[in-house]
mmCIF file with all atom_site columns, C-alpha atoms and ligand atoms in Angstrom:
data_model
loop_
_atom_site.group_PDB
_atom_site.id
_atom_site.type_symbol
_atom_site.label_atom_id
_atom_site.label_alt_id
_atom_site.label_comp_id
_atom_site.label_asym_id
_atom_site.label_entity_id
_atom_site.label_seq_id
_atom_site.pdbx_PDB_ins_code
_atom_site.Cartn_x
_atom_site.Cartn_y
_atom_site.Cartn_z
_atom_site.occupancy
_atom_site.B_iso_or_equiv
_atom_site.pdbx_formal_charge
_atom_site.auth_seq_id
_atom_site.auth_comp_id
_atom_site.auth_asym_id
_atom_site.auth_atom_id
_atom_site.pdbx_PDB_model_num
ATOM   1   C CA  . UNK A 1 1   ? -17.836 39.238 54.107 1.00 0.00 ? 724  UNK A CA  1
ATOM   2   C CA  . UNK A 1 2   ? -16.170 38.716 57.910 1.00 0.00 ? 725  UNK A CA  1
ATOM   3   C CA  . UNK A 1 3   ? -15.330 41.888 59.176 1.00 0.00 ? 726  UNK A CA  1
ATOM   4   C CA  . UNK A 1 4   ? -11.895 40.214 60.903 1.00 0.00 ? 727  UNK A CA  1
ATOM   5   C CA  . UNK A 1 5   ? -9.652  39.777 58.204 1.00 0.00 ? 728  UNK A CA  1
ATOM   6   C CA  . UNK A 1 6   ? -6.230  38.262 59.488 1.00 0.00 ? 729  UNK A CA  1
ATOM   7   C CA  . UNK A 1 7   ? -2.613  37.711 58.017 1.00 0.00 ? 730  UNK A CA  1
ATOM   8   C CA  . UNK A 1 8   ? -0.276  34.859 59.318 1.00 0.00 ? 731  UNK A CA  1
ATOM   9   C CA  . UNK A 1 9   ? 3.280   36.133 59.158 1.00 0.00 ? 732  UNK A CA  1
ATOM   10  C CA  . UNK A 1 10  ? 5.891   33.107 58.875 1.00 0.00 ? 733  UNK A CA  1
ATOM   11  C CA  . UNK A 1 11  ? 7.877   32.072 62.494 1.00 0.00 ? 734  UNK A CA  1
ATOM   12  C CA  . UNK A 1 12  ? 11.307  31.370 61.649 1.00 0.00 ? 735  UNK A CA  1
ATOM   13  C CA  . UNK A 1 13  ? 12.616  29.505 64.421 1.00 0.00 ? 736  UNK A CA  1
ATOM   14  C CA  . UNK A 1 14  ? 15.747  27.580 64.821 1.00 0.00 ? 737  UNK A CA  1
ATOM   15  C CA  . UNK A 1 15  ? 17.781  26.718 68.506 1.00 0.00 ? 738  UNK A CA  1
ATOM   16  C CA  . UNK A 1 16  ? 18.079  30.023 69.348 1.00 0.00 ? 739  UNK A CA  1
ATOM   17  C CA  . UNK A 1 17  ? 14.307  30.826 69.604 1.00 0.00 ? 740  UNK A CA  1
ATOM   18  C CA  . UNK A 1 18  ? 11.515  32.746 66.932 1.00 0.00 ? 741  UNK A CA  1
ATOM   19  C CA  . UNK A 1 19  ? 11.691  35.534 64.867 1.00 0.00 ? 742  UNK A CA  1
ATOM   20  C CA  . UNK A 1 20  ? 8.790   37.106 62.527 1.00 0.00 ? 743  UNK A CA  1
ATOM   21  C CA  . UNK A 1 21  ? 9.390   39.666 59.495 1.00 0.00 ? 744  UNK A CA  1
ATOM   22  C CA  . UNK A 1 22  ? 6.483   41.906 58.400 1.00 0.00 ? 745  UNK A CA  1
ATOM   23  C CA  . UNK A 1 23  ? 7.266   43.009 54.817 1.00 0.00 ? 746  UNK A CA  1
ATOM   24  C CA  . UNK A 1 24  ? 4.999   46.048 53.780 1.00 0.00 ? 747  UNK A CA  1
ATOM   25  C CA  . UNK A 1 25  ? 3.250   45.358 51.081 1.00 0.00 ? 748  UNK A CA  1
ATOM   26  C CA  . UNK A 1 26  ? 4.368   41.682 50.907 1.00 0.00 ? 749  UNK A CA  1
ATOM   27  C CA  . UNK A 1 27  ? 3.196   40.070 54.535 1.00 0.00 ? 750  UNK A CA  1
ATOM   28  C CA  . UNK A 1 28  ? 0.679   43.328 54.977 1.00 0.00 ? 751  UNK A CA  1
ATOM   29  C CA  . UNK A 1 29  ? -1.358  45.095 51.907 1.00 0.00 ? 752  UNK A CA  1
ATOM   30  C CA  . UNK A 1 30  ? -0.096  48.811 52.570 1.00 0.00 ? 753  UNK A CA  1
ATOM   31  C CA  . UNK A 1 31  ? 3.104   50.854 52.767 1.00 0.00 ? 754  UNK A CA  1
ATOM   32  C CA  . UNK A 1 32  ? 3.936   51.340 56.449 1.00 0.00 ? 755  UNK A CA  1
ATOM   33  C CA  . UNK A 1 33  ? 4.648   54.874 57.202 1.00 0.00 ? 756  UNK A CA  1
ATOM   34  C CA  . UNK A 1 34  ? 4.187   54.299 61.543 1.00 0.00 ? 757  UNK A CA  1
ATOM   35  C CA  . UNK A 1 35  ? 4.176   52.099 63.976 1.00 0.00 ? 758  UNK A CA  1
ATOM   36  C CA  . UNK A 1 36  ? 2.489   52.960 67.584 1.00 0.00 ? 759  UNK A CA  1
ATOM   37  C CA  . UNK A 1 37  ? 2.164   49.941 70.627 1.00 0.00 ? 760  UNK A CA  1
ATOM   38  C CA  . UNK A 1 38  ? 0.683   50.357 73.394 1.00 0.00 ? 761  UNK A CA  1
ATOM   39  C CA  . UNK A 1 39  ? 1.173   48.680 76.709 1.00 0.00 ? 762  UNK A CA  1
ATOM   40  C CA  . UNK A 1 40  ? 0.268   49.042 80.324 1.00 0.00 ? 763  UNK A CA  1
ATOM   41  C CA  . UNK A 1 41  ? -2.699  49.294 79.981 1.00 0.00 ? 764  UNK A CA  1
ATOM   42  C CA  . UNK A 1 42  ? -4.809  49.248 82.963 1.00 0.00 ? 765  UNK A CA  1
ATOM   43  C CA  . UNK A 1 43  ? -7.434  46.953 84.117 1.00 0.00 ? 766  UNK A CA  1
ATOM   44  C CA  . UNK A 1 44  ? -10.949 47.459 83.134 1.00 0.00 ? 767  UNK A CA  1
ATOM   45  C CA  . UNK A 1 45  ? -9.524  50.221 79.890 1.00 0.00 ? 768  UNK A CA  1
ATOM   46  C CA  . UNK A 1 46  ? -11.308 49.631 76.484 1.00 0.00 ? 769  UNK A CA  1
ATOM   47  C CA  . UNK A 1 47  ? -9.666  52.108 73.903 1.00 0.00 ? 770  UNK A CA  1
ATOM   48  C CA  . UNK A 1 48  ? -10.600 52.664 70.364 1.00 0.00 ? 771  UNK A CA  1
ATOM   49  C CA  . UNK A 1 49  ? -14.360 53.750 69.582 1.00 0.00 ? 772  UNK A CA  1
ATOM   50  C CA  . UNK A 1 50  ? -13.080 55.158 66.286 1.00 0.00 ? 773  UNK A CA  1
ATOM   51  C CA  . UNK A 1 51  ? -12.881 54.402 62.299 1.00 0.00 ? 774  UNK A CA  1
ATOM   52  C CA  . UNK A 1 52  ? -10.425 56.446 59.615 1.00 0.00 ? 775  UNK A CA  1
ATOM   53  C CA  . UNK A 1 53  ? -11.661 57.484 56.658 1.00 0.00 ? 776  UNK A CA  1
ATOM   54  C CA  . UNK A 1 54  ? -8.611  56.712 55.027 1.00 0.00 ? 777  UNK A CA  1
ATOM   55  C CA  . UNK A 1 55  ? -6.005  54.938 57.303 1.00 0.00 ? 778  UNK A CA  1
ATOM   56  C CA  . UNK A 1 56  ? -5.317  51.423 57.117 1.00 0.00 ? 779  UNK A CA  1
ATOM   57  C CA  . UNK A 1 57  ? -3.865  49.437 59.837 1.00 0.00 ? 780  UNK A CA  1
ATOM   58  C CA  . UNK A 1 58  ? -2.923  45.744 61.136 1.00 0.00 ? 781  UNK A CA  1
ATOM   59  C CA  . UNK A 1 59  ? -2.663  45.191 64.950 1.00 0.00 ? 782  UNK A CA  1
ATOM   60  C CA  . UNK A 1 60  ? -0.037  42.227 66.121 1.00 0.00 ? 783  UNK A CA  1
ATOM   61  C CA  . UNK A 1 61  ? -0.356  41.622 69.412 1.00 0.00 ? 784  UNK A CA  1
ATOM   62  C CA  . UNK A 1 62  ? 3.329   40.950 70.500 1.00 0.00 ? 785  UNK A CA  1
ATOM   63  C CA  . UNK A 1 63  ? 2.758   39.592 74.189 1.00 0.00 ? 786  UNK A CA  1
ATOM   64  C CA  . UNK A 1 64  ? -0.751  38.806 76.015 1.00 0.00 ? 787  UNK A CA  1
ATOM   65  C CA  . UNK A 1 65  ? -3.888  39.209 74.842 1.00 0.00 ? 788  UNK A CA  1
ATOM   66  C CA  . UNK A 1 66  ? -7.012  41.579 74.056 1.00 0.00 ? 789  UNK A CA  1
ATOM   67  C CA  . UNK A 1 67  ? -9.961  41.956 72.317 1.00 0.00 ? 790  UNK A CA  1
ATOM   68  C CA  . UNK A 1 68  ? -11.070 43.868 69.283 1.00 0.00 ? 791  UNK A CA  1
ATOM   69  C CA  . UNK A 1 69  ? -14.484 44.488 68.523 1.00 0.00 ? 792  UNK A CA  1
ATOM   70  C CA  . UNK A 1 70  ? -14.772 45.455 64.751 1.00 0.00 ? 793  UNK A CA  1
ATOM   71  C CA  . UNK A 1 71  ? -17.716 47.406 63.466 1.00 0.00 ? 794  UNK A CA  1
ATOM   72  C CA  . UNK A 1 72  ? -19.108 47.926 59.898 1.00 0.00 ? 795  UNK A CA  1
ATOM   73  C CA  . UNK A 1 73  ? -22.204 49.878 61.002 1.00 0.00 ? 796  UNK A CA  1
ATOM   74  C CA  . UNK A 1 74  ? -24.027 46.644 59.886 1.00 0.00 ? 797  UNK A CA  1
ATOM   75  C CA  . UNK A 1 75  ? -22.572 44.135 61.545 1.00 0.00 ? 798  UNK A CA  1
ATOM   76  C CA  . UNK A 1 76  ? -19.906 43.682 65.188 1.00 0.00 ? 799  UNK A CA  1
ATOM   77  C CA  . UNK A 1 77  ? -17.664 41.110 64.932 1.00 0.00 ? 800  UNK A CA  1
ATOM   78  C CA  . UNK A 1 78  ? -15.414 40.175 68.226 1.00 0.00 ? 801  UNK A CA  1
ATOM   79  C CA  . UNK A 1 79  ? -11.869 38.374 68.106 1.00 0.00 ? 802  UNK A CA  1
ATOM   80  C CA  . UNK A 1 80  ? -8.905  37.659 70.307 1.00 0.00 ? 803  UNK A CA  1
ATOM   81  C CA  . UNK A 1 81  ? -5.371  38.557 69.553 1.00 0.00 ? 804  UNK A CA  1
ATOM   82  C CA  . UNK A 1 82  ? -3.043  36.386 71.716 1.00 0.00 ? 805  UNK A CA  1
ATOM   83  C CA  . UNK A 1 83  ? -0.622  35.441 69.042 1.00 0.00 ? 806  UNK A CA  1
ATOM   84  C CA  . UNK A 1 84  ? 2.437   37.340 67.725 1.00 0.00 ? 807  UNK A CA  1
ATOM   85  C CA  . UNK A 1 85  ? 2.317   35.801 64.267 1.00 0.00 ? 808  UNK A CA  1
ATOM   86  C CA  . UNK A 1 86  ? -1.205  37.131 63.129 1.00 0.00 ? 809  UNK A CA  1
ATOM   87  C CA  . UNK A 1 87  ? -1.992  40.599 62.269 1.00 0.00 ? 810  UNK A CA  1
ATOM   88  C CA  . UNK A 1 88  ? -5.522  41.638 62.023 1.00 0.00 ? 811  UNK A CA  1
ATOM   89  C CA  . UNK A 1 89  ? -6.617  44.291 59.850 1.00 0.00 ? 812  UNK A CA  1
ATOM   90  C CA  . UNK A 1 90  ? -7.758  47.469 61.052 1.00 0.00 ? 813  UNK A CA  1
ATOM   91  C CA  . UNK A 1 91  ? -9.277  48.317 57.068 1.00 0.00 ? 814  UNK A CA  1
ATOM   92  C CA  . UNK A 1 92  ? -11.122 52.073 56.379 1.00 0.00 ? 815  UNK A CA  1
ATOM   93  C CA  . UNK A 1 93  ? -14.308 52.620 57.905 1.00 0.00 ? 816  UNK A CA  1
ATOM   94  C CA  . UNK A 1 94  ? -14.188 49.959 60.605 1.00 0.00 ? 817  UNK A CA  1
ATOM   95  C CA  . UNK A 1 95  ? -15.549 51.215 63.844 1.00 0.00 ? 818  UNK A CA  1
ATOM   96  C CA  . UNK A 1 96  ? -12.872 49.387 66.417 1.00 0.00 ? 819  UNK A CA  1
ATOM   97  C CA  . UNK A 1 97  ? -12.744 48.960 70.070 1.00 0.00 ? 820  UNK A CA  1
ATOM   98  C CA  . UNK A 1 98  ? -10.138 47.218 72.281 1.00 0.00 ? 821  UNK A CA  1
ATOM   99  C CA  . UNK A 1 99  ? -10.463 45.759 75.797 1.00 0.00 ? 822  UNK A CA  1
ATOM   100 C CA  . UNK A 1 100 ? -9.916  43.330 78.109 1.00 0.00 ? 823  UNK A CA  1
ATOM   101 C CA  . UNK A 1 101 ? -6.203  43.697 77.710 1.00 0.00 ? 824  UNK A CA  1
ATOM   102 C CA  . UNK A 1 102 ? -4.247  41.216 79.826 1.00 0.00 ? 825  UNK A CA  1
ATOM   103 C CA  . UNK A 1 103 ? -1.327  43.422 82.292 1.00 0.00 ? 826  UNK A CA  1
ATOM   104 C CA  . UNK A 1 104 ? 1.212   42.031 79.935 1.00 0.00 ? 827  UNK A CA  1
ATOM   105 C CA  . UNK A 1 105 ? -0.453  42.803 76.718 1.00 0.00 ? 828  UNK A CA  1
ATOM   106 C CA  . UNK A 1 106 ? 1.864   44.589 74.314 1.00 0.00 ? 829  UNK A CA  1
ATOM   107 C CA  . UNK A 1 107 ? -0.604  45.517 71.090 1.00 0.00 ? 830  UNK A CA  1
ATOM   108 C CA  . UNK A 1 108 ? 1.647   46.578 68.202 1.00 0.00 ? 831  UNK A CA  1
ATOM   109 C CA  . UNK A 1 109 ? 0.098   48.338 65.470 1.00 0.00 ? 832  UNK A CA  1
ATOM   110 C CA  . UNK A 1 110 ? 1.115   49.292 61.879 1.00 0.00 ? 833  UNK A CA  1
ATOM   111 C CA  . UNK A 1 111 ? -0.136  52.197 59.865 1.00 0.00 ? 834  UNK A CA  1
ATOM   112 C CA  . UNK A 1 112 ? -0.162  53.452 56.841 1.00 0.00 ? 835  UNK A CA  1
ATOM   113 C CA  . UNK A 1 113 ? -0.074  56.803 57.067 1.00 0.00 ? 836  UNK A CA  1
ATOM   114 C CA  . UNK A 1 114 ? 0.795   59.645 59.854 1.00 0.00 ? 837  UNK A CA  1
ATOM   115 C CA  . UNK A 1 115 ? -0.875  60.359 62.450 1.00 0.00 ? 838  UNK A CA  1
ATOM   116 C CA  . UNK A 1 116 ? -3.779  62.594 61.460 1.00 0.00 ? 839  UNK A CA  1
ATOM   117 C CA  . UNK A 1 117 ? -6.325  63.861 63.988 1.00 0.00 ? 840  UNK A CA  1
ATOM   118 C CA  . UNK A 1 118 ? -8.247  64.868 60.626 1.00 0.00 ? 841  UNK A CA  1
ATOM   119 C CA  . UNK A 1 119 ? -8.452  61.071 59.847 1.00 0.00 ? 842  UNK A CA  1
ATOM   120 C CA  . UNK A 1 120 ? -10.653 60.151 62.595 1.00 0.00 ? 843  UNK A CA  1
ATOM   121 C CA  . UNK A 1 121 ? -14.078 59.780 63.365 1.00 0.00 ? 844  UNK A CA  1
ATOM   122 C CA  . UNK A 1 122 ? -14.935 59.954 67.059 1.00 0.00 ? 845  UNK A CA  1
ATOM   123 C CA  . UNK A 1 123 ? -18.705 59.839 67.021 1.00 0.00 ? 846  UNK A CA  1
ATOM   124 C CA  . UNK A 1 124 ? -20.265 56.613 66.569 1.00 0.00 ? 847  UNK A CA  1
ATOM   125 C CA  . UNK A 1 125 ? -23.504 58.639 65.156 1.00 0.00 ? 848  UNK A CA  1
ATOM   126 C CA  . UNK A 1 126 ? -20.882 60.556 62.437 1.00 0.00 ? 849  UNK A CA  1
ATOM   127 C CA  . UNK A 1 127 ? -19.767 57.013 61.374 1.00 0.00 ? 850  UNK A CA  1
ATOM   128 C CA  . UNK A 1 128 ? -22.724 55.803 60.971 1.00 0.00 ? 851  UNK A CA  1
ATOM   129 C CA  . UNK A 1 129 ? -24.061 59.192 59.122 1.00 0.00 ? 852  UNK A CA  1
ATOM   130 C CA  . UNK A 1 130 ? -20.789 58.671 56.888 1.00 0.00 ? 853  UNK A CA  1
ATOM   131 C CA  . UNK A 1 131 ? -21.318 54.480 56.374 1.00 0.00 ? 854  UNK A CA  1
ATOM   132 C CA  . UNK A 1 132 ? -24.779 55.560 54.020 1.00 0.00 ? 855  UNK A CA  1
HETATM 133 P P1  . TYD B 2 .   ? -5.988  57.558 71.102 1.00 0.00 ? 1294 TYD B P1  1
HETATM 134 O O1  . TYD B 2 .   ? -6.413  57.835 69.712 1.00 0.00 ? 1294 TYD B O1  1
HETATM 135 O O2  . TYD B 2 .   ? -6.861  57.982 72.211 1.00 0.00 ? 1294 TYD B O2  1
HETATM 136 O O3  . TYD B 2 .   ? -5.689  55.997 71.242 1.00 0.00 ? 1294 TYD B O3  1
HETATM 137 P P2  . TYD B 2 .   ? -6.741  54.789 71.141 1.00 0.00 ? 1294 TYD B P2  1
HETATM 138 O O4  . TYD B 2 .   ? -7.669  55.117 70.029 1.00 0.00 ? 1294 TYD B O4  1
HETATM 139 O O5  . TYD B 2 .   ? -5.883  53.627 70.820 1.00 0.00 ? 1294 TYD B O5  1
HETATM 140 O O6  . TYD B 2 .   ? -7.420  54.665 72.437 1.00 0.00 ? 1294 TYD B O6  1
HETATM 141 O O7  . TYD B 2 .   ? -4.531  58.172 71.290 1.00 0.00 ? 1294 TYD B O7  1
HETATM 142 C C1  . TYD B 2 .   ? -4.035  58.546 72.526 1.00 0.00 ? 1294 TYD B C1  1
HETATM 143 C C2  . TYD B 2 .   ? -3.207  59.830 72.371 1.00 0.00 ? 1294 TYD B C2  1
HETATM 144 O O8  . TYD B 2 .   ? -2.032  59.592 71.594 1.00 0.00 ? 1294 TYD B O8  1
HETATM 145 C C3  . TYD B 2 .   ? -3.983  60.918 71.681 1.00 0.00 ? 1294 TYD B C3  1
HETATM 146 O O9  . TYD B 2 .   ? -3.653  62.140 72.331 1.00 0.00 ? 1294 TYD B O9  1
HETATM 147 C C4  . TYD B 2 .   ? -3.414  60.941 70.280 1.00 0.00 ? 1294 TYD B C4  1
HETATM 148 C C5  . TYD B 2 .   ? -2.000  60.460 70.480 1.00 0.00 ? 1294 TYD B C5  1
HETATM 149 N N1  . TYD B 2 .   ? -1.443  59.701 69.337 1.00 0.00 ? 1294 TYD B N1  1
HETATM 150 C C6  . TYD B 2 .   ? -0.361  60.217 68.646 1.00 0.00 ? 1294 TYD B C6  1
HETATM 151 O O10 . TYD B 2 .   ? 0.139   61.330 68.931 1.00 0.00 ? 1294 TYD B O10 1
HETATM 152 N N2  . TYD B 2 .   ? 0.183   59.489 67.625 1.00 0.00 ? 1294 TYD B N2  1
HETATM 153 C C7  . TYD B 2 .   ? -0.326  58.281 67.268 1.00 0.00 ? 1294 TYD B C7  1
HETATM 154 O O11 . TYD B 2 .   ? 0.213   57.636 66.343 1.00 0.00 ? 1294 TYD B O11 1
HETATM 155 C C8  . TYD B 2 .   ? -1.465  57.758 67.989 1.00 0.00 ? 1294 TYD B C8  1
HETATM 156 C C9  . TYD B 2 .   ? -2.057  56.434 67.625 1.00 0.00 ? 1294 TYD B C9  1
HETATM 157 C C10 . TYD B 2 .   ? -1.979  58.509 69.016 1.00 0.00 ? 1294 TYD B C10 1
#
């Protein structure tokens, strides 16, 4: 089973230019109780090097590009995001890391839940320890 699991939202266009609607739990599996995006993000960053126990989460990158390593303590997976009509899931226990974000690279992500330091795990050892 690939570890990058991706949903194409619909671009309505017309004259005037494009416009995509995320629907939770229509375009996206899960209720969506935040959104975070992050931007500016400097040359030569990777972010990430976490999984949630229980969190669920698609990434959309909005403008530019990045990366996204996914990790199921089996198997890595690598993508690109460069297109604002394709969310990529971010599911439970999937170790993730981000980089090689272009200058302009807005990454927009929806959660389902809070934000919950408790949520996390940190330690790539931990995850694995947890994964068995
Ligand atoms: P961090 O988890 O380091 O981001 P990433 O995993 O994408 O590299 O988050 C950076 C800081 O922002 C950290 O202090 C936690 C805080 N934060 C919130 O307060 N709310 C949020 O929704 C998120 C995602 C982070």
């Amino acid at each position: 089973m690939s570890l990058l699991n991706f949903y194409d939202f619909n671009v309505l266009g017309d004259s005037r230019g494009a416009l995509v609607s995320i629907e939770a739990e229509r375009s996206i599996p899960f209720e969506i109780r935040r959104v975070y995006y992050i931007f500016g993000t400097q040359k030569g960053v990777a972010r990430g090097f976490h999984a949630h126990k229980e969190l669920q989460q698609v990434a959309v990158c909005l403008a530019g590009s990045c990366k996204f390593l996914m990790d199921d303590g089996k198997h890595k997976e690598e993508t690109v995001l460069d297109s604002n009509s394709q969310g990529l899931l971010i599911d439970v226990m999937q170790w993730h890391e981000m980089y090689d974000f272009s200058e302009d690279c807005i990454l927009m992500v929806l959660a389902s839940d809070h934000y919950d330091e408790s949520d996390y795990i940190r330690s790539y050892d931990e995850f694995l320890r947890e994964i068995k």
